PDB file of C-alpha atoms in Angstrom:
ATOM      1  CA  UNK J  26       4.781  25.931  -0.089  1.00 50.00           C
ATOM      2  CA  UNK J  27       2.023  23.490  -1.015  1.00 54.00           C
ATOM      3  CA  UNK J  28       1.646  20.063   0.523  1.00 53.00           C
ATOM      4  CA  UNK J  29       2.661  17.182  -1.753  1.00 54.00           C
ATOM      5  CA  UNK J  30      -0.151  15.055  -3.147  1.00 62.00           C
ATOM      6  CA  UNK J  31       1.843  11.912  -2.429  1.00 60.00           C
ATOM      7  CA  UNK J  32       2.207  10.561   1.098  1.00 57.00           C
ATOM      8  CA  UNK J  33       4.681   7.777   1.897  1.00 56.00           C
ATOM      9  CA  UNK J  34       3.714   4.541   3.637  1.00 59.00           C
ATOM     10  CA  UNK J  35       4.495   5.888   7.088  1.00 62.00           C
ATOM     11  CA  UNK J  36       1.386   7.398   8.656  1.00 61.00           C
ATOM     12  CA  UNK J  37       0.946  11.058   9.436  1.00 64.00           C
ATOM     13  CA  UNK J  38       2.529  11.791  12.829  1.00 69.00           C
ATOM     14  CA  UNK J  39       2.956   8.024  13.262  1.00 66.00           C
ATOM     15  CA  UNK J  40      -0.756   7.716  14.113  1.00 68.00           C
ATOM     16  CA  UNK J  41      -2.338   4.275  14.227  1.00 68.00           C
ATOM     17  CA  UNK J  42      -5.134   3.418  11.760  1.00 69.00           C
ATOM     18  CA  UNK J  43      -8.658   4.139  13.002  1.00 76.00           C
ATOM     19  CA  UNK J  44      -9.944   0.684  12.035  1.00 78.00           C
ATOM     20  CA  UNK J  45      -8.330  -2.681  12.784  1.00 81.00           C
ATOM     21  CA  UNK J  46      -6.541  -4.427   9.959  1.00 78.00           C
ATOM     22  CA  UNK J  47      -8.483  -7.126   8.092  1.00 80.00           C
ATOM     23  CA  UNK J  48      -7.570 -10.772   8.518  1.00 84.00           C
ATOM     24  CA  UNK J  49      -4.694 -11.850   6.236  1.00 83.00           C
ATOM     25  CA  UNK J  50      -5.499 -13.852   3.122  1.00 79.00           C
ATOM     26  CA  UNK J  51      -3.946 -17.294   3.582  1.00 83.00           C
ATOM     27  CA  UNK J  52      -5.661 -19.162   0.733  1.00 82.00           C
ATOM     28  CA  UNK J  53      -3.296 -19.314  -2.297  1.00 78.00           C
ATOM     29  CA  UNK J  54      -6.278 -19.320  -4.696  1.00 80.00           C
ATOM     30  CA  UNK J  55      -7.429 -15.948  -3.329  1.00 75.00           C
ATOM     31  CA  UNK J  56      -3.994 -14.336  -3.500  1.00 73.00           C
ATOM     32  CA  UNK J  57      -3.580 -15.388  -7.143  1.00 74.00           C
ATOM     33  CA  UNK J  58      -6.630 -13.281  -8.098  1.00 76.00           C
ATOM     34  CA  UNK J  59      -5.495 -10.053  -6.458  1.00 78.00           C
ATOM     35  CA  UNK J  60      -4.819  -7.261  -8.944  1.00 84.00           C
ATOM     36  CA  UNK J  61      -1.917  -5.302  -7.451  1.00 84.00           C
ATOM     37  CA  UNK J  62      -0.071  -2.436  -9.122  1.00 88.00           C
ATOM     38  CA  UNK J  63       3.457  -1.422  -8.198  1.00 89.00           C
ATOM     39  CA  UNK J  64       4.813   2.110  -8.502  1.00 89.00           C
ATOM     40  CA  UNK J  65       8.546   2.720  -8.352  1.00 91.00           C
ATOM     41  CA  UNK J  66       9.827   5.735  -6.422  1.00 88.00           C
ATOM     42  CA  UNK J  67      13.321   7.187  -6.206  1.00 88.00           C
ATOM     43  CA  UNK J  68      14.410   5.524  -9.421  1.00 88.00           C
ATOM     44  CA  UNK J  69      13.213   2.090  -8.298  1.00 86.00           C
ATOM     45  CA  UNK J  70      14.791   2.169  -4.834  1.00 89.00           C
ATOM     46  CA  UNK J  71      11.361   2.286  -3.179  1.00 88.00           C
ATOM     47  CA  UNK J  72       8.245   0.462  -4.320  1.00 90.00           C
ATOM     48  CA  UNK J  73       4.630   1.277  -3.494  1.00 88.00           C
ATOM     49  CA  UNK J  74       1.787  -1.193  -3.988  1.00 87.00           C
ATOM     50  CA  UNK J  75      -1.946  -0.580  -4.375  1.00 85.00           C
ATOM     51  CA  UNK J  76      -5.006  -2.530  -5.394  1.00 80.00           C
ATOM     52  CA  UNK J  77      -5.964  -1.866  -8.993  1.00 75.00           C
ATOM     53  CA  UNK J  78      -9.592  -0.927  -9.588  1.00 65.00           C
TER      54      UNK J  78
END
């Protein structure tokens, strides 16, 4: 059985990230310029978000 190429949001073995999270963006002007893409999973029950290149 091969490993799936998709991994859900939950980390592998519930491990913490190696690097600390960046500071949140609080300026509304900066959040308006973010290019985010949403992917629906399980027929739209789950949603995944990623930065678009």
